[in-house]
Short mmCIF file of C-alpha atoms and ligand atoms in Angstrom, two decimals:
data_model
loop_
_atom_site.label_atom_id
_atom_site.label_comp_id
_atom_site.label_asym_id
_atom_site.label_seq_id
_atom_site.Cartn_x
_atom_site.Cartn_y
_atom_site.Cartn_z
CA UNK A 1 -25.89 -35.79 235.92
CA UNK A 2 -27.43 -36.31 239.01
CA UNK A 3 -26.17 -38.94 241.84
CA UNK A 4 -28.92 -40.99 241.40
CA UNK A 5 -28.18 -41.13 237.19
CA UNK A 6 -24.36 -41.94 238.92
CA UNK A 7 -26.18 -45.07 240.21
CA UNK A 8 -28.13 -46.06 238.07
CA UNK A 9 -27.31 -49.68 236.28
CA UNK A 10 -26.98 -49.02 232.45
CA UNK A 11 -30.35 -50.55 230.41
CA UNK A 12 -29.39 -54.51 230.25
CA UNK A 13 -28.21 -55.53 226.81
CA UNK A 14 -30.61 -58.02 224.69
CA UNK A 15 -30.08 -61.50 224.34
CA UNK A 16 -29.58 -62.68 221.22
CA UNK A 17 -32.89 -64.59 221.19
CA UNK A 18 -35.33 -62.09 222.37
CA UNK A 19 -34.35 -59.57 219.48
CA UNK A 20 -36.78 -60.77 216.85
CA UNK A 21 -36.72 -60.05 212.69
CA UNK A 22 -33.72 -57.30 211.92
CA UNK A 23 -35.49 -53.52 211.97
CA UNK A 24 -38.92 -54.95 212.98
CA UNK A 25 -37.68 -56.04 216.06
CA UNK A 26 -40.60 -58.31 218.20
CA UNK A 27 -43.34 -56.41 216.34
CA UNK A 28 -44.54 -59.36 215.13
CA UNK A 29 -44.26 -61.74 218.63
CA UNK A 30 -45.82 -58.79 220.34
CA UNK A 31 -48.90 -58.66 217.95
CA UNK A 32 -49.13 -62.75 218.60
CA UNK A 33 -48.75 -63.36 221.73
CA UNK A 34 -47.83 -59.62 224.22
CA UNK A 35 -48.71 -60.70 227.27
CA UNK A 36 -45.97 -64.06 226.77
CA UNK A 37 -43.54 -61.03 225.56
CA UNK A 38 -43.24 -58.92 227.98
CA UNK A 39 -43.88 -61.44 230.99
CA UNK A 40 -40.83 -63.86 229.70
CA UNK A 41 -38.73 -59.84 229.39
CA UNK A 42 -40.57 -59.33 233.30
CA UNK A 43 -39.10 -62.55 234.32
CA UNK A 44 -35.89 -62.08 232.77
CA UNK A 45 -35.00 -58.29 232.73
CA UNK A 46 -37.17 -57.23 235.64
CA UNK A 47 -39.14 -53.92 235.36
CA UNK A 48 -36.63 -52.08 232.91
CA UNK A 49 -36.24 -54.23 230.06
CA UNK A 50 -34.85 -53.78 226.75
CA UNK A 51 -36.11 -54.22 223.37
CA UNK A 52 -36.36 -53.60 219.67
CA UNK A 53 -39.74 -52.01 217.28
CA UNK A 54 -38.96 -50.79 213.94
CA UNK A 55 -35.46 -49.99 214.39
CA UNK A 56 -35.88 -48.25 218.02
CA UNK A 57 -33.59 -48.93 220.63
CA UNK A 58 -36.67 -49.65 223.06
CA UNK A 59 -37.46 -49.75 227.14
CA UNK A 60 -40.04 -52.56 227.91
CA UNK A 61 -41.20 -50.65 231.45
CA UNK A 62 -43.03 -53.51 233.31
CA UNK A 63 -45.42 -53.35 236.64
CA UNK A 64 -46.33 -50.74 238.13
CA UNK A 65 -43.46 -49.01 239.73
CA UNK A 66 -41.44 -48.47 236.25
CA UNK A 67 -44.84 -47.45 234.76
CA UNK A 68 -45.66 -45.20 237.93
CA UNK A 69 -42.73 -43.41 237.29
CA UNK A 70 -42.92 -43.15 233.71
CA UNK A 71 -46.23 -41.37 234.30
CA UNK A 72 -45.62 -39.56 237.60
CA UNK A 73 -42.93 -38.23 235.14
CA UNK A 74 -41.27 -35.85 238.27
CA UNK A 75 -38.28 -34.92 236.23
CA UNK A 76 -40.31 -34.50 232.87
CA UNK A 77 -38.04 -36.76 230.94
CA UNK A 78 -40.90 -38.55 229.31
CA UNK A 79 -42.77 -36.90 226.27
CA UNK A 80 -45.97 -38.20 224.10
CA UNK A 81 -45.37 -36.46 221.29
CA UNK A 82 -42.39 -38.11 219.78
CA UNK A 83 -43.52 -41.62 221.46
CA UNK A 84 -47.47 -41.82 219.95
CA UNK A 85 -46.97 -39.85 216.42
CA UNK A 86 -44.22 -43.06 216.01
CA UNK A 87 -47.88 -45.70 216.07
CA UNK A 88 -50.32 -43.49 215.08
CA UNK A 89 -49.02 -41.47 212.66
CA UNK A 90 -49.85 -37.61 211.79
CA UNK A 91 -52.79 -38.27 211.20
CA UNK A 92 -53.91 -36.88 215.34
CA UNK A 93 -51.62 -34.36 215.25
CA UNK A 94 -52.26 -31.86 217.43
CA UNK A 95 -54.92 -34.22 219.18
CA UNK A 96 -54.58 -33.48 223.45
CA UNK A 97 -52.68 -37.17 224.16
CA UNK A 98 -50.12 -36.00 221.53
CA UNK A 99 -48.77 -32.19 222.88
CA UNK A 100 -46.19 -32.47 225.80
CA UNK A 101 -45.53 -30.16 228.98
CA UNK A 102 -47.02 -26.64 228.52
CA UNK A 103 -49.16 -26.27 225.73
CA UNK A 104 -50.67 -29.54 226.73
CA UNK A 105 -51.26 -27.98 229.84
CA UNK A 106 -52.71 -24.95 228.29
CA UNK A 107 -54.94 -27.04 226.00
CA UNK A 108 -56.05 -29.36 228.58
CA UNK A 109 -56.67 -26.76 230.92
CA UNK A 110 -59.45 -25.33 228.72
CA UNK A 111 -60.51 -28.90 227.49
CA UNK A 112 -61.38 -29.90 231.02
CA UNK A 113 -64.07 -27.48 230.61
CA UNK A 114 -66.01 -29.59 228.09
CA UNK A 115 -65.85 -32.62 231.04
CA UNK A 116 -67.20 -30.73 233.74
CA UNK A 117 -70.30 -32.78 235.75
CA UNK A 118 -72.88 -30.47 234.30
CA UNK A 119 -71.63 -30.78 230.76
CA UNK A 120 -71.47 -34.98 231.70
CA UNK A 121 -75.43 -34.83 232.79
CA UNK A 122 -76.30 -32.84 229.44
CA UNK A 123 -73.92 -35.45 227.47
CA UNK A 124 -75.61 -38.48 229.71
CA UNK A 125 -79.62 -37.35 228.54
CA UNK A 126 -78.13 -37.00 224.80
CA UNK A 127 -77.26 -40.69 224.97
CA UNK A 128 -80.14 -42.33 225.50
CA UNK A 129 -82.05 -41.53 222.59
CA UNK A 130 -79.38 -41.61 220.66
CA UNK A 131 -78.52 -45.56 221.98
CA UNK A 132 -81.87 -46.50 221.63
CA UNK A 133 -81.85 -45.27 217.63
CA UNK A 134 -78.58 -47.23 217.33
CA UNK A 135 -79.99 -50.06 218.30
CA UNK A 136 -83.43 -50.35 217.08
CA UNK A 137 -82.02 -52.26 213.81
CA UNK A 138 -80.62 -55.27 216.22
CA UNK A 139 -81.63 -58.74 215.29
CA UNK A 140 -81.20 -61.15 218.14
CA UNK A 141 -79.59 -64.17 217.32
CA UNK A 142 -77.71 -67.33 217.55
CA UNK A 143 -74.64 -65.97 215.90
CA UNK A 144 -75.19 -62.07 216.98
CA UNK A 145 -71.46 -60.48 216.27
CA UNK A 146 -71.52 -58.53 219.21
CA UNK A 147 -68.14 -56.56 218.98
CA UNK A 148 -69.47 -55.66 215.13
CA UNK A 149 -72.59 -54.29 216.12
CA UNK A 150 -70.91 -52.67 219.20
CA UNK A 151 -68.90 -50.51 217.42
CA UNK A 152 -71.40 -49.87 215.07
CA UNK A 153 -73.54 -47.93 217.63
CA UNK A 154 -70.31 -46.13 219.57
CA UNK A 155 -69.62 -44.63 215.99
CA UNK A 156 -73.61 -43.82 216.03
CA UNK A 157 -73.14 -42.24 219.18
CA UNK A 158 -70.41 -40.41 218.36
CA UNK A 159 -72.51 -38.81 215.61
CA UNK A 160 -74.98 -37.54 217.47
CA UNK A 161 -72.69 -36.57 220.70
CA UNK A 162 -69.67 -35.26 219.30
CA UNK A 163 -71.24 -33.92 215.99
CA UNK A 164 -74.84 -32.87 217.14
CA UNK A 165 -76.31 -35.78 215.03
CA UNK A 166 -74.73 -33.58 211.99
CA UNK A 167 -77.52 -32.36 210.83
CA UNK A 168 -77.89 -31.69 206.98
CA UNK A 169 -75.45 -34.56 206.55
CA UNK A 170 -76.50 -37.47 203.92
CA UNK A 171 -76.38 -40.91 205.43
CA UNK A 172 -73.69 -41.47 202.32
CA UNK A 173 -71.58 -38.61 202.92
CA UNK A 174 -71.40 -39.87 207.32
CA UNK A 175 -70.62 -43.45 205.80
CA UNK A 176 -67.86 -41.61 203.85
CA UNK A 177 -66.75 -39.81 206.97
CA UNK A 178 -66.84 -42.96 208.96
CA UNK A 179 -64.42 -44.70 206.34
CA UNK A 180 -61.96 -41.65 206.64
CA UNK A 181 -61.63 -41.97 210.45
CA UNK A 182 -61.34 -45.62 210.58
CA UNK A 183 -59.04 -45.70 208.09
CA UNK A 184 -57.04 -42.93 210.08
CA UNK A 185 -57.36 -45.18 213.17
CA UNK A 186 -55.71 -48.23 211.40
CA UNK A 187 -52.80 -46.56 210.56
CA UNK A 188 -51.39 -47.87 213.59
CA UNK A 189 -50.66 -51.20 212.24
CA UNK A 190 -49.01 -49.92 208.89
CA UNK A 191 -45.83 -51.38 208.38
CA UNK A 192 -44.57 -48.96 205.33
CA UNK A 193 -44.66 -45.29 206.74
CA UNK A 194 -45.35 -43.10 204.52
CA UNK A 195 -48.29 -41.61 202.31
CA UNK A 196 -48.20 -44.30 199.20
CA UNK A 197 -51.27 -45.79 197.88
CA UNK A 198 -52.69 -48.98 198.95
CA UNK A 199 -51.03 -49.07 201.68
CA UNK A 200 -53.05 -48.27 205.15
CA UNK A 201 -51.07 -44.47 205.90
CA UNK A 202 -51.89 -44.02 201.87
CA UNK A 203 -55.53 -44.19 203.02
CA UNK A 204 -55.22 -42.20 206.13
CA UNK A 205 -53.46 -39.22 204.62
CA UNK A 206 -56.69 -39.05 202.55
CA UNK A 207 -58.71 -39.95 205.51
CA UNK A 208 -57.68 -37.46 207.52
CA UNK A 209 -58.37 -34.35 204.83
CA UNK A 210 -61.93 -36.01 204.61
CA UNK A 211 -62.48 -35.30 208.59
CA UNK A 212 -60.71 -32.09 208.39
CA UNK A 213 -63.04 -30.71 205.50
CA UNK A 214 -65.88 -32.03 207.31
CA UNK A 215 -65.35 -30.23 210.53
CA UNK A 216 -64.38 -27.28 208.77
CA UNK A 217 -67.33 -27.31 206.99
CA UNK A 218 -69.56 -27.12 209.97
CA UNK A 219 -67.27 -24.72 212.12
CA UNK A 220 -69.21 -21.87 211.33
CA UNK A 221 -72.32 -23.25 211.97
CA UNK A 222 -70.89 -24.60 215.30
CA UNK A 223 -69.34 -21.34 216.62
CA UNK A 224 -72.64 -19.13 216.01
CA UNK A 225 -74.42 -20.76 217.43
CA UNK A 226 -74.29 -22.85 221.47
CA UNK A 227 -75.38 -26.64 221.59
CA UNK A 228 -74.99 -29.50 223.85
CA UNK A 229 -72.82 -31.70 221.57
CA UNK A 230 -69.20 -31.62 221.64
CA UNK A 231 -68.28 -30.35 218.68
CA UNK A 232 -70.08 -27.16 219.73
CA UNK A 233 -68.53 -27.46 222.88
CA UNK A 234 -65.15 -27.10 222.03
CA UNK A 235 -65.83 -24.03 220.24
CA UNK A 236 -67.66 -22.34 222.91
CA UNK A 237 -65.54 -23.04 225.96
CA UNK A 238 -63.13 -20.85 227.87
CA UNK A 239 -61.07 -21.04 230.97
CA UNK A 240 -61.88 -18.40 233.79
CA UNK A 241 -59.16 -16.57 232.29
CA UNK A 242 -60.59 -16.75 228.74
CA UNK A 243 -58.75 -18.62 227.00
CA UNK A 244 -60.19 -20.15 224.18
CA UNK A 245 -59.76 -23.10 221.62
CA UNK A 246 -58.71 -21.53 217.85
CA UNK A 247 -60.12 -23.26 214.99
CA UNK A 248 -57.31 -25.26 213.80
CA UNK A 249 -57.46 -26.39 217.51
CA UNK A 250 -61.29 -27.15 217.07
CA UNK A 251 -60.44 -29.10 214.30
CA UNK A 252 -57.81 -31.26 215.69
CA UNK A 253 -59.17 -32.17 219.37
CA UNK A 254 -62.51 -33.22 217.80
CA UNK A 255 -60.69 -36.17 215.07
CA UNK A 256 -58.12 -37.26 218.30
CA UNK A 257 -61.45 -37.19 220.55
CA UNK A 258 -63.67 -39.44 217.92
CA UNK A 259 -60.42 -41.61 218.08
CA UNK A 260 -59.46 -41.78 221.53
CA UNK A 261 -63.52 -42.13 222.72
CA UNK A 262 -64.74 -45.05 220.04
CA UNK A 263 -62.80 -48.49 219.42
CA UNK A 264 -61.82 -47.82 223.71
CA UNK A 265 -65.27 -47.61 224.53
CA UNK A 266 -66.87 -50.30 221.96
CA UNK A 267 -64.10 -52.51 223.85
CA UNK A 268 -64.61 -52.42 226.87
CA UNK A 269 -68.41 -53.08 226.32
CA UNK A 270 -68.36 -56.04 224.16
CA UNK A 271 -65.95 -57.28 226.52
CA UNK A 272 -68.56 -56.96 229.36
CA UNK A 273 -70.66 -58.80 226.89
CA UNK A 274 -68.73 -61.79 226.34
CA UNK A 275 -67.85 -62.10 230.93
CA UNK A 276 -71.66 -61.34 231.64
CA UNK A 277 -72.45 -64.26 228.91
CA UNK A 278 -70.04 -66.76 230.64
CA UNK A 279 -71.39 -66.09 233.98
CA UNK A 280 -75.07 -66.12 234.18
CA UNK A 281 -75.15 -64.75 237.76
CA UNK A 282 -73.39 -61.67 237.16
CA UNK A 283 -75.57 -60.81 234.28
CA UNK A 284 -78.49 -61.02 236.41
CA UNK A 285 -77.32 -59.10 238.81
CA UNK A 286 -76.53 -56.30 236.71
CA UNK A 287 -80.19 -56.80 235.30
CA UNK A 288 -82.34 -56.41 238.70
CA UNK A 289 -80.29 -53.10 238.75
CA UNK A 290 -81.00 -52.10 235.32
CA UNK A 291 -84.34 -52.89 236.32
CA UNK A 292 -84.74 -50.97 239.47
CA UNK A 293 -83.73 -48.22 237.32
CA UNK A 294 -86.81 -46.65 234.64
CA UNK A 295 -85.75 -46.10 231.05
CA UNK A 296 -83.51 -43.07 230.36
CA UNK A 297 -81.59 -43.23 233.72
CA UNK A 298 -79.96 -39.12 234.59
CA UNK A 299 -75.46 -39.30 234.97
CA UNK A 300 -76.85 -39.99 239.25
CA UNK A 301 -78.71 -43.28 238.38
CA UNK A 302 -76.24 -44.73 236.27
CA UNK A 303 -73.01 -43.98 238.75
CA UNK A 304 -75.59 -45.97 241.44
CA UNK A 305 -75.23 -49.44 239.35
CA UNK A 306 -72.49 -51.07 241.78
CA UNK A 307 -72.64 -54.38 240.08
CA UNK A 308 -72.16 -53.40 236.75
CA UNK A 309 -69.02 -50.65 238.16
CA UNK A 310 -67.60 -53.74 239.46
CA UNK A 311 -67.75 -55.42 236.36
CA UNK A 312 -66.79 -52.64 234.37
CA UNK A 313 -63.59 -52.34 236.23
CA UNK A 314 -62.72 -55.60 236.10
CA UNK A 315 -63.35 -55.71 232.58
CA UNK A 316 -61.20 -52.87 232.16
CA UNK A 317 -58.63 -55.16 233.93
CA UNK A 318 -58.75 -58.03 231.86
CA UNK A 319 -58.99 -56.23 228.75
CA UNK A 320 -57.51 -52.92 228.94
CA UNK A 321 -58.65 -51.20 225.94
CA UNK A 322 -54.76 -49.64 225.91
CA UNK A 323 -52.73 -52.27 226.44
CA UNK A 324 -49.60 -50.57 225.86
CA UNK A 325 -48.98 -46.76 226.55
CA UNK A 326 -45.68 -45.20 224.79
CA UNK A 327 -43.04 -42.22 225.50
CA UNK A 328 -39.92 -41.35 224.66
CA UNK A 329 -37.25 -40.44 226.67
CA UNK A 330 -36.49 -36.42 225.82
CA UNK A 331 -33.56 -36.34 228.41
CA UNK A 332 -31.27 -38.96 230.47
CA UNK A 333 -33.44 -40.70 232.94
CA UNK A 334 -33.50 -43.16 235.75
CA UNK A 335 -36.39 -45.57 236.09
CA UNK A 336 -36.54 -48.32 238.86
CA UNK A 337 -32.43 -47.53 239.42
CA UNK A 338 -31.65 -48.22 235.43
CA UNK A 339 -30.24 -45.52 233.23
CA UNK A 340 -32.37 -44.66 230.28
CA UNK A 341 -30.65 -42.67 227.78
CA UNK A 342 -32.49 -39.58 226.06
CA UNK A 343 -34.25 -40.36 222.39
CA UNK A 344 -34.83 -43.91 223.96
CA UNK A 345 -38.77 -45.16 222.91
CA UNK A 346 -40.56 -47.21 226.15
CA UNK A 347 -43.06 -49.01 226.00
CA UNK A 348 -45.42 -49.33 229.30
CA UNK A 349 -46.99 -52.31 229.98
CA UNK A 350 -50.44 -51.78 231.61
CA UNK A 351 -51.85 -54.76 230.49
CA UNK A 352 -49.13 -56.82 231.97
CA UNK A 353 -49.30 -55.41 235.15
CA UNK A 354 -52.83 -55.71 234.81
CA UNK A 355 -52.27 -59.46 235.22
CA UNK A 356 -49.65 -59.70 237.60
CA UNK A 357 -49.79 -61.92 240.62
CA UNK A 358 -48.21 -60.08 242.75
CA UNK A 359 -50.95 -58.16 242.55
CA UNK A 360 -54.33 -59.60 241.68
CA UNK A 361 -55.34 -63.01 242.95
CA UNK A 362 -55.75 -65.31 240.34
CA UNK A 363 -55.32 -63.26 238.04
CA UNK A 364 -56.82 -64.87 234.84
CA UNK A 365 -60.54 -65.23 236.14
CA UNK A 366 -63.26 -63.19 236.42
CA UNK A 367 -64.09 -61.95 239.37
CA UNK A 368 -65.76 -58.29 239.61
CA UNK A 369 -66.03 -58.52 243.55
CA UNK A 370 -61.92 -58.19 243.43
CA UNK A 371 -62.72 -54.69 243.20
CA UNK A 372 -65.57 -54.25 246.03
CA UNK A 373 -65.30 -52.81 249.45
CA UNK A 374 -63.34 -54.88 252.04
CA UNK A 375 -61.14 -56.18 248.96
CA UNK A 376 -60.45 -53.41 246.83
CA UNK A 377 -57.37 -55.36 245.02
CA UNK A 378 -56.79 -52.45 242.73
CA UNK A 379 -55.29 -50.40 245.93
CA UNK A 380 -52.33 -52.90 245.90
CA UNK A 381 -50.70 -50.39 244.33
CA UNK A 382 -51.04 -47.17 242.72
CA UNK A 383 -50.31 -48.14 239.20
CA UNK A 384 -52.16 -51.48 240.31
CA UNK A 385 -54.89 -50.75 237.63
CA UNK A 386 -54.42 -47.78 234.89
CA UNK A 387 -56.46 -48.85 232.50
CA UNK A 388 -57.39 -44.91 232.04
CA UNK A 389 -53.21 -43.95 232.08
CA UNK A 390 -52.13 -41.96 235.13
CA UNK A 391 -50.17 -38.45 235.65
CA UNK A 392 -50.90 -35.41 233.43
CA UNK A 393 -52.30 -37.85 230.30
CA UNK A 394 -54.86 -39.10 232.10
CA UNK A 395 -57.62 -40.07 230.91
CA UNK A 396 -59.68 -36.83 230.38
CA UNK A 397 -62.87 -38.44 229.25
CA UNK A 398 -62.92 -41.48 231.81
CA UNK A 399 -65.72 -40.48 233.28
CA UNK A 400 -67.68 -40.19 230.35
CA UNK A 401 -66.46 -43.33 229.22
CA UNK A 402 -68.16 -45.13 232.15
CA UNK A 403 -71.03 -43.00 231.69
CA UNK A 404 -71.36 -44.35 227.59
CA UNK A 405 -70.87 -48.11 228.50
CA UNK A 406 -73.50 -48.21 231.46
CA UNK A 407 -75.79 -46.48 229.41
CA UNK A 408 -75.39 -48.90 226.65
CA UNK A 409 -75.24 -51.77 229.02
CA UNK A 410 -78.36 -50.62 230.95
CA UNK A 411 -80.46 -50.50 228.54
CA UNK A 412 -79.07 -53.75 226.86
CA UNK A 413 -79.93 -55.39 230.21
CA UNK A 414 -83.32 -54.55 229.64
CA UNK A 415 -84.33 -54.87 226.37
CA UNK A 416 -82.17 -58.60 225.91
CA UNK A 417 -80.14 -61.89 227.96
CA UNK A 418 -77.09 -63.51 226.16
CA UNK A 419 -75.50 -66.60 225.93
CA UNK A 420 -71.70 -67.24 225.24
CA UNK A 421 -69.77 -70.46 225.76
CA UNK A 422 -68.07 -70.62 229.11
CA UNK A 423 -65.05 -71.92 227.25
CA UNK A 424 -64.90 -69.57 224.43
CA UNK A 425 -61.88 -67.31 224.05
CA UNK A 426 -61.67 -64.45 221.68
CA UNK A 427 -59.18 -64.37 219.58
CA UNK A 428 -57.81 -61.02 219.52
CA UNK A 429 -56.31 -59.00 217.40
CA UNK A 430 -53.14 -56.80 218.76
CA UNK A 431 -52.24 -55.28 215.27
CA UNK A 432 -53.46 -51.75 217.38
CA UNK A 433 -56.30 -51.72 220.06
CA UNK A 434 -57.00 -55.59 220.63
CA UNK A 435 -60.54 -56.54 219.58
CA UNK A 436 -62.08 -59.90 218.42
CA UNK A 437 -61.74 -61.00 214.50
CA UNK A 438 -64.27 -62.97 215.00
CA UNK A 439 -67.16 -60.26 216.21
CA UNK A 440 -67.25 -61.82 219.31
CA UNK A 441 -70.35 -63.83 218.75
CA UNK A 442 -73.37 -64.12 221.05
CA UNK A 443 -76.60 -65.71 221.68
CA UNK A 444 -78.92 -63.07 221.86
CA UNK A 445 -82.91 -63.60 222.81
CA UNK A 446 -84.93 -60.61 222.80
CA UNK A 447 -86.35 -60.67 226.69
C1 HEM B 1 -63.48 -47.59 228.29
C2 HEM B 1 -62.73 -46.15 227.27
C3 HEM B 1 -61.13 -45.33 227.37
C4 HEM B 1 -60.14 -45.80 227.82
C5 HEM B 1 -59.83 -47.19 228.27
C6 HEM B 1 -59.56 -44.93 227.63
C7 HEM B 1 -57.53 -44.66 227.99
C8 HEM B 1 -57.02 -43.47 227.65
C9 HEM B 1 -55.80 -43.88 228.22
C10 HEM B 1 -54.61 -45.20 228.43
C11 HEM B 1 -55.12 -42.88 228.36
C12 HEM B 1 -53.95 -41.97 228.34
C13 HEM B 1 -52.92 -42.04 227.49
C14 HEM B 1 -51.36 -41.22 227.67
O1 HEM B 1 -51.62 -41.46 228.67
O2 HEM B 1 -50.44 -41.65 226.59
C15 HEM B 1 -56.36 -41.49 227.47
C16 HEM B 1 -56.22 -40.08 227.50
C17 HEM B 1 -57.17 -39.58 226.74
N1 HEM B 1 -58.48 -40.26 226.41
FE1 HEM B 1 -59.32 -42.05 226.84
N2 HEM B 1 -60.04 -43.57 227.51
C18 HEM B 1 -61.29 -44.40 226.78
C19 HEM B 1 -62.32 -42.94 226.75
C20 HEM B 1 -61.96 -41.94 226.15
C21 HEM B 1 -63.45 -40.77 225.88
C22 HEM B 1 -64.86 -41.67 225.65
C23 HEM B 1 -62.41 -39.83 225.79
C24 HEM B 1 -63.54 -38.46 224.78
C25 HEM B 1 -64.65 -38.54 225.05
C26 HEM B 1 -61.49 -40.04 226.23
C27 HEM B 1 -60.37 -39.09 225.68
C28 HEM B 1 -59.05 -38.90 226.05
C29 HEM B 1 -58.09 -37.70 225.59
C30 HEM B 1 -58.49 -36.55 224.93
C31 HEM B 1 -57.02 -38.28 226.18
C32 HEM B 1 -55.52 -37.51 226.27
C33 HEM B 1 -55.36 -36.87 227.73
C34 HEM B 1 -54.11 -36.00 227.60
O3 HEM B 1 -53.56 -36.43 226.68
O4 HEM B 1 -54.25 -34.87 228.44
N3 HEM B 1 -60.74 -41.37 226.24
N4 HEM B 1 -57.39 -42.24 227.54
#
């Protein structure tokens, strides 16, 4: 044991009132009010708090110092796979986020080739027609369910950008694939964690099979011809040393990438819509910038949308699409002077950190200028703002996500204006990633 481990304090014992239900622990409390739960623990225990979830001894890592230590992972004590696979189940195995250490490093080096600037510029060109087509059927109105429509839109975009339009696939087959994909994503919230019919996990097992056979069916064609969709790109990229993905890797990475890209981008755009609907002056500022560009801006043009960029960062702070990250200690380690024994499951409070008064002025208030030059509150600590995580597993799609969100908003701002009741508070579902259960109705009007 190192000197710092010897000097470290043990993880504090849980107070009786923090234990939650037998075995289930604090899951229901988390689903009801995650920030309230984390704040209470921060106030009582500090940056490393004890918890229990699904019978597992858990440590909550709260605030930028504790989260940062786990993300930087200096002594390689924290692993992703044993932690994330407990949450999302076996349905995303082989995905980049679910592999660790040397294997992860090797795969990430190859995957990086799919996210170079020239590739991103190519994806951006494909985005515009996909968005135009996806929005074509939108009916403006007083109860426009913004979240549901955006969710469908990002799925449609993924079908084109990830699969290359899944050419020769009928609409019914695409629906089946979408349903399979949604079944996998929803597995995270399953309480029965086995292949039992009619449960979330049961549906996810079948969903994974559908996705695998769908992607395998396309593989030979994708290997044969290089096109600019992500599926084809994964089949063809290689590092300078000639390393490439095998067929199984392509399938695993595709399934994970679609999951990683889908709900996160939907949540970000629908959060932006909510706040711009409640803050018309910001909406006008963003619209003026969008109108100054042409109808199909290139990547560099989208990057010049200053106001929209500030708004996007603020939306990611106020509603982090991935509100907690998870890790499992694979050996004894120390975080913020507290001993974390091997096998401890850890949750990293990303959303909680984004709302800490210690780092943000009036943290609950929508104030995009806090990210502007001169204020840069996100620089109050290296890990004060971490919607994309940090360390070696930091989101590989973060620039792509920014481009997609901005391309969607660019078109929306040019074609519509909208409003949201200033007092509206979305009823968020916290079973997996946070989304407004009411579909977030807005008043949408064509320009
Ligand atoms: C606003 C949108 C997004 C948010 C907030 C987001 C958030 C995150 C976060 C927090 C992580 C770190 C997970 C961890 O450390 O355990 C992550 C990882 C990842 N994200 Fe994203 N993501 C977004 C969009 C995307 C998109 C569009 C893609 C792909 C096109 C993507 C692909 C990935 C991948 C592959 C990983 C795993 C990286 C690794 O383990 O090396 N994400 N994302």
